Short mmCIF file of C-alpha atoms in Angstrom, two decimals:
data_model
loop_
_atom_site.label_atom_id
_atom_site.label_comp_id
_atom_site.label_asym_id
_atom_site.label_seq_id
_atom_site.Cartn_x
_atom_site.Cartn_y
_atom_site.Cartn_z
CA UNK A 1 39.91 265.31 160.12
CA UNK A 2 38.29 262.09 158.94
CA UNK A 3 39.47 261.08 155.49
CA UNK A 4 36.78 260.92 152.85
CA UNK A 5 35.94 257.58 151.29
CA UNK A 6 37.46 256.66 147.94
CA UNK A 7 34.05 256.93 146.28
CA UNK A 8 33.48 260.49 147.55
CA UNK A 9 37.04 261.50 146.68
CA UNK A 10 36.61 260.29 143.09
CA UNK A 11 33.37 262.26 142.74
CA UNK A 12 34.94 265.31 144.40
CA UNK A 13 38.02 265.21 142.14
CA UNK A 14 35.84 264.75 139.06
CA UNK A 15 33.79 267.82 139.98
CA UNK A 16 36.90 269.91 140.70
CA UNK A 17 38.65 268.85 137.51
CA UNK A 18 35.51 269.27 135.38
CA UNK A 19 34.81 272.70 136.86
CA UNK A 20 38.43 273.80 136.35
CA UNK A 21 38.46 272.63 132.75
CA UNK A 22 35.06 274.21 132.18
CA UNK A 23 36.19 277.57 133.62
CA UNK A 24 39.39 277.56 131.59
CA UNK A 25 37.45 276.64 128.46
CA UNK A 26 34.86 279.33 129.19
CA UNK A 27 37.55 281.98 129.74
CA UNK A 28 39.29 280.98 126.53
CA UNK A 29 35.97 280.99 124.63
CA UNK A 30 35.16 284.43 126.07
CA UNK A 31 38.55 285.79 125.02
CA UNK A 32 38.32 284.32 121.52
CA UNK A 33 34.66 285.32 121.13
CA UNK A 34 35.36 288.89 122.27
CA UNK A 35 38.24 289.14 119.81
CA UNK A 36 36.09 287.90 116.92
CA UNK A 37 33.21 290.22 117.88
CA UNK A 38 35.59 293.18 117.97
CA UNK A 39 36.97 292.27 114.56
CA UNK A 40 33.46 291.88 113.13
CA UNK A 41 32.12 295.18 114.46
CA UNK A 42 35.31 297.06 113.60
CA UNK A 43 34.89 295.83 110.04
CA UNK A 44 31.21 296.76 110.14
CA UNK A 45 32.06 300.30 111.31
CA UNK A 46 34.67 300.70 108.57
CA UNK A 47 32.18 299.61 105.87
CA UNK A 48 29.49 301.95 107.24
CA UNK A 49 31.97 304.83 107.42
CA UNK A 50 33.07 304.33 103.83
CA UNK A 51 29.49 304.35 102.60
CA UNK A 52 28.73 307.53 104.52
CA UNK A 53 31.97 309.10 103.29
CA UNK A 54 30.86 308.57 99.69
CA UNK A 55 27.66 310.59 100.16
CA UNK A 56 27.20 314.27 99.29
CA UNK A 57 26.95 316.27 102.55
CA UNK A 58 27.07 319.75 100.95
CA UNK A 59 23.30 320.35 101.00
CA UNK A 60 22.82 319.66 104.71
CA UNK A 61 20.90 322.22 106.78
CA UNK A 62 18.92 322.37 110.01
CA UNK A 63 15.72 321.34 108.26
CA UNK A 64 17.31 318.11 107.10
CA UNK A 65 18.40 317.32 110.66
CA UNK A 66 14.86 317.97 111.97
CA UNK A 67 13.31 315.72 109.36
CA UNK A 68 15.75 312.93 110.18
CA UNK A 69 15.03 313.30 113.90
CA UNK A 70 11.27 313.03 113.34
CA UNK A 71 11.77 310.01 111.10
CA UNK A 72 13.84 308.23 113.77
CA UNK A 73 11.24 308.94 116.46
CA UNK A 74 8.50 307.35 114.34
CA UNK A 75 10.42 304.13 113.66
CA UNK A 76 8.57 301.13 115.17
CA UNK A 77 10.80 299.62 117.87
CA UNK A 78 9.82 296.03 118.73
CA UNK A 79 12.29 295.84 121.66
CA UNK A 80 14.63 293.36 120.00
CA UNK A 81 17.17 295.88 118.70
CA UNK A 82 19.40 298.21 120.59
CA UNK A 83 19.34 301.38 118.46
CA UNK A 84 21.42 303.23 121.06
CA UNK A 85 24.41 300.94 120.54
CA UNK A 86 25.41 302.47 117.18
CA UNK A 87 25.66 306.11 116.16
CA UNK A 88 27.23 308.41 113.65
CA UNK A 89 27.94 312.08 113.21
CA UNK A 90 29.24 314.35 110.45
CA UNK A 91 31.65 317.20 111.22
CA UNK A 92 33.00 319.93 109.00
CA UNK A 93 36.65 320.80 108.92
CA UNK A 94 36.19 323.33 111.69
CA UNK A 95 34.98 320.59 114.02
CA UNK A 96 31.35 321.66 114.04
CA UNK A 97 28.82 318.84 114.06
CA UNK A 98 26.50 319.41 111.11
CA UNK A 99 24.59 316.15 111.24
CA UNK A 100 24.02 313.14 113.55
CA UNK A 101 21.62 310.30 114.15
CA UNK A 102 20.01 312.24 117.05
CA UNK A 103 20.99 309.44 119.47
CA UNK A 104 24.46 308.99 120.86
CA UNK A 105 26.07 310.47 117.75
CA UNK A 106 25.31 313.96 118.96
CA UNK A 107 27.66 313.34 121.94
CA UNK A 108 30.72 312.49 119.84
CA UNK A 109 33.69 314.75 120.62
CA UNK A 110 35.64 316.13 117.68
CA UNK A 111 39.27 316.46 118.69
CA UNK A 112 42.37 316.71 116.64
CA UNK A 113 41.35 314.61 113.70
CA UNK A 114 43.23 311.33 113.15
CA UNK A 115 41.92 308.74 110.77
CA UNK A 116 41.21 305.39 112.46
CA UNK A 117 39.77 304.10 115.73
CA UNK A 118 39.67 305.74 119.13
CA UNK A 119 37.82 305.12 122.39
CA UNK A 120 35.71 307.84 124.01
CA UNK A 121 33.43 308.14 127.01
CA UNK A 122 30.28 309.89 125.82
CA UNK A 123 26.77 310.67 126.88
CA UNK A 124 25.31 311.47 130.25
CA UNK A 125 26.59 308.21 131.74
CA UNK A 126 30.06 308.52 130.24
CA UNK A 127 29.83 305.09 128.68
CA UNK A 128 32.83 303.81 126.70
CA UNK A 129 32.45 303.88 122.91
CA UNK A 130 34.68 302.88 120.04
CA UNK A 131 34.62 305.46 117.22
CA UNK A 132 36.03 305.21 113.72
CA UNK A 133 36.94 308.50 111.98
CA UNK A 134 37.27 308.95 108.22
CA UNK A 135 37.26 311.83 105.69
CA UNK A 136 34.50 312.22 103.16
CA UNK A 137 35.35 311.71 99.51
CA UNK A 138 35.36 315.46 98.81
CA UNK A 139 37.71 316.07 101.79
CA UNK A 140 35.28 318.64 103.27
CA UNK A 141 33.75 316.59 106.04
CA UNK A 142 34.75 314.15 108.77
CA UNK A 143 32.57 311.09 109.30
CA UNK A 144 32.43 309.39 112.73
CA UNK A 145 30.87 305.94 113.21
CA UNK A 146 30.70 304.80 116.84
CA UNK A 147 29.56 301.75 118.75
CA UNK A 148 29.02 301.14 122.45
CA UNK A 149 31.67 298.77 123.88
CA UNK A 150 29.22 297.32 126.42
CA UNK A 151 27.10 296.15 123.50
CA UNK A 152 30.08 294.26 122.13
CA UNK A 153 30.70 292.64 125.50
CA UNK A 154 27.03 291.67 125.76
CA UNK A 155 27.16 290.19 122.27
CA UNK A 156 30.32 288.23 123.16
CA UNK A 157 28.72 287.03 126.40
CA UNK A 158 25.58 285.92 124.55
CA UNK A 159 27.71 284.07 122.02
CA UNK A 160 29.72 282.31 124.75
CA UNK A 161 26.56 281.58 126.73
CA UNK A 162 24.88 279.95 123.76
CA UNK A 163 28.03 277.89 123.18
CA UNK A 164 28.70 276.93 126.81
CA UNK A 165 25.13 276.29 127.95
CA UNK A 166 24.81 272.95 126.10
CA UNK A 167 28.13 271.94 127.64
CA UNK A 168 26.86 272.82 131.13
CA UNK A 169 23.82 270.63 130.59
CA UNK A 170 25.99 267.87 129.10
CA UNK A 171 28.49 268.00 131.98
CA UNK A 172 25.67 267.88 134.52
CA UNK A 173 24.25 264.77 132.87
CA UNK A 174 27.76 263.31 132.64
CA UNK A 175 28.33 263.99 136.36
CA UNK A 176 25.12 262.20 137.29
CA UNK A 177 26.06 259.25 135.07
CA UNK A 178 29.59 259.27 136.56
CA UNK A 179 28.25 259.18 140.13
CA UNK A 180 25.91 256.35 139.21
CA UNK A 181 28.72 254.38 137.54
CA UNK A 182 31.04 254.84 140.53
CA UNK A 183 28.37 253.63 142.92
CA UNK A 184 27.60 250.72 140.62
CA UNK A 185 31.24 249.70 140.22
CA UNK A 186 31.86 249.93 143.98
CA UNK A 187 29.02 247.52 144.74
CA UNK A 188 31.29 244.42 144.51
CA UNK A 189 33.58 245.94 147.14
CA UNK A 190 30.64 246.74 149.40
CA UNK A 191 29.28 243.24 148.85
CA UNK A 192 32.69 241.75 149.65
CA UNK A 193 32.97 243.84 152.82
CA UNK A 194 29.46 242.79 153.87
CA UNK A 195 30.22 239.10 153.27
CA UNK A 196 33.45 239.28 155.27
CA UNK A 197 31.74 241.20 158.07
CA UNK A 198 29.00 238.56 158.31
CA UNK A 199 31.41 235.61 158.19
CA UNK A 200 31.98 233.32 161.13
CA UNK A 201 35.47 233.45 162.62
CA UNK A 202 35.79 229.74 161.75
CA UNK A 203 34.86 230.23 158.08
CA UNK A 204 38.12 230.41 156.11
CA UNK A 205 36.67 229.29 152.79
CA UNK A 206 37.92 231.17 149.70
CA UNK A 207 36.14 234.32 148.56
CA UNK A 208 34.32 233.77 145.27
CA UNK A 209 35.70 236.19 142.68
CA UNK A 210 34.30 234.94 139.37
CA UNK A 211 32.11 238.02 138.91
CA UNK A 212 34.56 240.46 140.43
CA UNK A 213 36.15 243.23 138.31
CA UNK A 214 39.73 242.54 137.26
CA UNK A 215 40.97 245.37 139.51
CA UNK A 216 39.45 243.72 142.61
CA UNK A 217 40.61 240.17 141.85
CA UNK A 218 44.17 240.80 143.17
CA UNK A 219 42.58 241.81 146.50
CA UNK A 220 40.35 238.70 146.64
CA UNK A 221 43.26 236.49 145.59
CA UNK A 222 45.41 238.00 148.35
CA UNK A 223 42.58 237.45 150.84
CA UNK A 224 42.23 233.83 149.75
CA UNK A 225 45.99 233.34 150.12
CA UNK A 226 45.79 234.90 153.58
CA UNK A 227 42.92 232.56 154.51
CA UNK A 228 45.04 229.59 153.42
CA UNK A 229 47.95 230.78 155.59
CA UNK A 230 45.66 231.38 158.56
CA UNK A 231 44.07 227.95 158.07
CA UNK A 232 47.52 226.31 157.90
CA UNK A 233 48.53 228.15 161.06
CA UNK A 234 45.38 227.02 162.87
CA UNK A 235 45.93 223.44 161.69
CA UNK A 236 49.53 223.53 162.95
CA UNK A 237 48.37 225.05 166.22
CA UNK A 238 45.66 222.44 166.72
CA UNK A 239 48.03 219.67 165.69
CA UNK A 240 50.67 220.91 168.13
CA UNK A 241 48.15 221.15 170.96
CA UNK A 242 46.78 217.68 170.20
CA UNK A 243 50.24 216.14 169.84
CA UNK A 244 51.58 217.82 172.95
CA UNK A 245 48.52 216.83 174.99
CA UNK A 246 48.77 213.23 173.75
CA UNK A 247 52.52 212.71 173.93
CA UNK A 248 53.23 214.64 177.14
CA UNK A 249 50.54 212.80 179.10
CA UNK A 250 52.67 209.67 179.62
CA UNK A 251 56.00 211.41 180.44
CA UNK A 252 54.28 213.76 182.88
CA UNK A 253 52.50 210.85 184.53
CA UNK A 254 55.83 209.00 184.80
CA UNK A 255 57.48 212.11 186.28
CA UNK A 256 54.72 212.38 188.83
CA UNK A 257 55.15 208.70 189.80
CA UNK A 258 58.92 209.09 190.20
CA UNK A 259 58.39 212.20 192.31
CA UNK A 260 56.02 210.25 194.55
CA UNK A 261 58.59 207.45 194.83
CA UNK A 262 61.21 209.99 195.94
CA UNK A 263 58.82 211.18 198.65
CA UNK A 264 58.15 207.58 199.79
CA UNK A 265 61.77 206.47 199.73
CA UNK A 266 62.54 208.16 203.09
CA UNK A 267 65.92 206.72 204.17
CA UNK A 268 66.26 204.27 201.29
CA UNK A 269 69.05 205.97 199.35
CA UNK A 270 69.11 203.37 196.59
CA UNK A 271 65.39 203.80 195.90
CA UNK A 272 65.74 207.60 195.99
CA UNK A 273 68.72 207.55 193.65
CA UNK A 274 66.96 205.22 191.21
CA UNK A 275 63.82 207.39 191.26
CA UNK A 276 65.83 210.59 190.76
CA UNK A 277 67.70 209.04 187.84
CA UNK A 278 64.44 208.03 186.22
CA UNK A 279 63.02 211.47 187.02
CA UNK A 280 65.94 213.19 185.30
CA UNK A 281 65.64 210.81 182.36
CA UNK A 282 61.94 211.61 182.08
CA UNK A 283 62.66 215.34 182.20
CA UNK A 284 65.24 214.94 179.42
CA UNK A 285 62.76 212.97 177.31
CA UNK A 286 59.97 215.50 177.91
CA UNK A 287 62.29 218.41 177.09
CA UNK A 288 63.43 216.69 173.90
CA UNK A 289 59.85 215.94 172.95
CA UNK A 290 58.80 219.56 173.46
CA UNK A 291 61.81 220.78 171.50
CA UNK A 292 60.99 218.47 168.58
CA UNK A 293 57.31 219.44 168.66
CA UNK A 294 58.19 223.12 168.51
CA UNK A 295 60.64 222.54 165.66
CA UNK A 296 58.02 220.56 163.75
CA UNK A 297 55.45 223.33 164.24
CA UNK A 298 57.82 226.10 163.15
CA UNK A 299 58.83 224.50 159.85
CA UNK A 300 55.99 225.81 157.63
CA UNK A 301 55.93 229.16 159.41
CA UNK A 302 59.68 229.53 158.82
CA UNK A 303 59.16 228.92 155.10
CA UNK A 304 56.46 231.60 154.86
CA UNK A 305 58.42 234.18 156.85
CA UNK A 306 61.97 233.66 155.51
CA UNK A 307 63.41 234.20 152.05
CA UNK A 308 65.46 231.48 150.41
CA UNK A 309 69.24 231.74 150.66
CA UNK A 310 72.21 229.94 149.16
CA UNK A 311 73.16 226.69 150.95
CA UNK A 312 76.75 225.76 151.77
CA UNK A 313 76.52 222.03 152.57
CA UNK A 314 80.18 221.68 153.55
CA UNK A 315 79.88 224.40 156.17
CA UNK A 316 76.58 222.96 157.50
CA UNK A 317 77.97 219.42 157.76
CA UNK A 318 81.23 220.54 159.40
CA UNK A 319 79.29 222.59 161.95
CA UNK A 320 76.94 219.71 162.84
CA UNK A 321 79.84 217.23 163.05
CA UNK A 322 81.68 219.55 165.44
CA UNK A 323 78.59 219.67 167.67
CA UNK A 324 78.37 215.85 167.78
CA UNK A 325 82.04 215.13 168.55
CA UNK A 326 81.41 214.51 172.25
CA UNK A 327 78.60 212.02 171.50
CA UNK A 328 80.81 210.26 168.97
CA UNK A 329 83.65 209.96 171.48
CA UNK A 330 81.33 208.72 174.23
CA UNK A 331 80.31 205.75 172.02
CA UNK A 332 83.77 205.29 170.49
CA UNK A 333 82.42 205.87 166.98
CA UNK A 334 84.27 206.96 163.86
CA UNK A 335 82.88 209.45 161.35
CA UNK A 336 83.79 209.62 157.66
CA UNK A 337 82.75 212.45 155.35
CA UNK A 338 82.85 212.02 151.57
CA UNK A 339 81.95 215.42 150.08
CA UNK A 340 83.66 215.28 146.67
CA UNK A 341 80.38 216.17 144.91
CA UNK A 342 78.16 218.98 146.02
CA UNK A 343 74.54 218.13 146.73
CA UNK A 344 72.62 219.96 143.99
CA UNK A 345 70.22 221.86 146.25
CA UNK A 346 71.69 225.34 146.14
CA UNK A 347 68.78 227.49 147.38
CA UNK A 348 66.74 226.98 150.51
CA UNK A 349 66.82 227.53 154.26
CA UNK A 350 70.28 226.91 155.77
CA UNK A 351 68.98 226.79 159.36
CA UNK A 352 66.47 224.06 158.47
CA UNK A 353 69.10 222.16 156.47
CA UNK A 354 71.38 222.21 159.52
CA UNK A 355 68.49 220.88 161.63
CA UNK A 356 67.90 218.11 159.09
CA UNK A 357 71.57 217.03 159.09
CA UNK A 358 71.69 217.28 162.91
CA UNK A 359 68.67 214.97 163.28
CA UNK A 360 70.10 212.45 160.81
CA UNK A 361 73.47 212.37 162.56
CA UNK A 362 71.86 212.29 166.00
CA UNK A 363 69.71 209.28 165.01
CA UNK A 364 72.73 207.53 163.51
CA UNK A 365 74.72 207.97 166.73
CA UNK A 366 71.82 207.12 168.99
CA UNK A 367 70.71 203.90 167.28
CA UNK A 368 74.12 202.48 166.32
CA UNK A 369 76.16 200.16 168.54
CA UNK A 370 79.37 201.31 170.18
CA UNK A 371 82.34 201.40 167.84
CA UNK A 372 80.15 201.75 164.77
CA UNK A 373 81.18 203.71 161.70
CA UNK A 374 79.06 206.63 160.48
CA UNK A 375 79.45 208.02 156.97
CA UNK A 376 78.13 211.23 155.46
CA UNK A 377 78.20 211.06 151.67
CA UNK A 378 77.34 213.92 149.33
CA UNK A 379 76.52 213.32 145.68
CA UNK A 380 74.93 215.53 143.05
CA UNK A 381 71.52 213.97 143.55
CA UNK A 382 71.51 212.97 147.22
CA UNK A 383 72.85 213.51 150.72
CA UNK A 384 73.34 210.19 152.58
CA UNK A 385 73.94 209.26 156.22
CA UNK A 386 75.05 205.66 156.84
CA UNK A 387 75.48 203.95 160.23
CA UNK A 388 77.00 200.46 160.43
CA UNK A 389 75.67 197.67 162.55
CA UNK A 390 72.12 199.07 162.70
CA UNK A 391 69.17 197.43 161.01
CA UNK A 392 65.41 198.11 161.02
CA UNK A 393 62.77 195.47 160.48
CA UNK A 394 61.55 195.83 156.88
CA UNK A 395 57.93 196.06 158.00
CA UNK A 396 58.71 199.22 159.98
CA UNK A 397 60.58 201.07 157.22
CA UNK A 398 57.50 202.68 155.59
CA UNK A 399 56.32 204.01 158.97
CA UNK A 400 59.56 205.51 160.27
CA UNK A 401 58.64 208.90 158.75
CA UNK A 402 55.36 209.03 160.67
CA UNK A 403 55.14 211.29 163.68
CA UNK A 404 55.61 209.60 167.08
CA UNK A 405 56.17 206.19 165.53
CA UNK A 406 58.91 204.12 167.16
CA UNK A 407 59.56 200.43 166.42
CA UNK A 408 58.89 198.05 169.26
CA UNK A 409 61.76 197.19 171.57
CA UNK A 410 63.58 200.52 171.40
CA UNK A 411 65.86 201.09 174.38
CA UNK A 412 66.93 204.62 173.39
CA UNK A 413 65.05 207.68 174.58
CA UNK A 414 63.21 209.38 171.75
CA UNK A 415 59.99 211.01 170.62
CA UNK A 416 59.55 209.49 167.18
CA UNK A 417 59.73 212.93 165.56
CA UNK A 418 63.30 213.03 164.23
CA UNK A 419 62.73 211.45 160.83
CA UNK A 420 59.35 213.18 160.53
CA UNK A 421 61.11 216.54 160.85
CA UNK A 422 63.76 215.42 158.33
CA UNK A 423 61.01 214.41 155.91
CA UNK A 424 59.22 217.76 156.27
CA UNK A 425 62.45 219.74 155.70
CA UNK A 426 63.30 217.60 152.66
CA UNK A 427 59.86 218.30 151.16
CA UNK A 428 60.34 222.03 151.71
CA UNK A 429 63.45 221.72 149.50
CA UNK A 430 61.65 219.63 146.86
CA UNK A 431 63.32 216.41 148.00
CA UNK A 432 62.26 213.11 149.57
CA UNK A 433 63.95 210.70 152.00
CA UNK A 434 64.74 207.09 151.25
CA UNK A 435 65.20 204.56 154.09
CA UNK A 436 66.86 201.22 153.45
CA UNK A 437 68.88 198.43 155.03
CA UNK A 438 72.16 197.82 153.22
CA UNK A 439 74.70 195.02 153.55
CA UNK A 440 76.37 196.26 156.73
CA UNK A 441 74.05 198.87 158.17
CA UNK A 442 71.24 201.36 157.73
CA UNK A 443 71.18 204.14 155.11
CA UNK A 444 69.09 207.33 155.03
CA UNK A 445 69.22 209.28 151.73
CA UNK A 446 67.80 212.76 151.07
CA UNK A 447 67.20 212.69 147.30
CA UNK A 448 66.13 215.28 144.73
CA UNK A 449 63.02 214.63 142.71
CA UNK A 450 63.93 213.84 139.12
#
């Protein structure tokens, strides 16, 4: 079954709740009204009975009854009063009816006399009546005052109807106003849905929410945040495609040339070996470039998809150093770690921090001469990687953090992305990198913002 819209459900629930409350209120009003009507008419019957009981009934005869009957017949009835709803009768001690109102009173049944109220079914239709019995003042007669119970119920119904009817009209008006207000308040949502439906797939501009209700603003704010994330993703995707297309063009062309040289070398083993070595070197460079491009592209996405964790710099540094031991031994380098003070970046992304340290150490090993000394120094405000015997022309220092930038005359294989990745990871952790030539080498510092 298709679920109803929120607007229809609100209207439906309002109708159900209003109707339920109205029915409960009506039932309670009926019960209370009926109780008050019964009390009123019971009191009325008692007063009437007492007045009749105080009269002198000793001179009653058949002529008196006939005169009373004729008088009642000649009473002008304008149709507004129910003269059959009330009756009385007078009985002697023997239970004989000696007088009545010639209406329903003549049907009253005298049973064993008990003062007070009793219910009887009287008349041709056996309608229920409530009768009050009382002795006359002289103790010679029994007076009965009765009233039809249906009349009481009709009176209670009329009372409740007159009370409830204005509420029915008021609730109907309220329902119409409620429906109008719901439709009016849902217009911003419909307008928002229409605007989003008509938007171009390339339009990621923020949704305007100045005139939106406060309850809808969290939705528009979340949509705007989502648009920003999607836009950042598209930018990273386009940047990756552009960078990959630009940077892979030369290595792939070189690989193709070396493959052609292998084909042309025929029996020249030296030419074939040289071409294969260059081919393998090109494959390594292309693989490294692709790996660095993918890492660079994943940085922002990793931040958005991963919660921050505590960072153990000693464990990260020891793990990266263990990975680089073979490279250090191949170039006869020594590594010194000074970790007396803990770098005061305690929350972040341990995997990215490991990548940052790995890139710094890899660059230090790659661009330092054989036998150089590499130092990793941890202070409260910075994490430093120093490599001796390596210097960078001062004019290139500001550009080393740019993507794909490599100073002229580099003999080492690289993509120019290592320090760019380090810089991006440092920024994710609210840090910056500082590059400088010192007295006996080159120093890279990852520093906290003050």
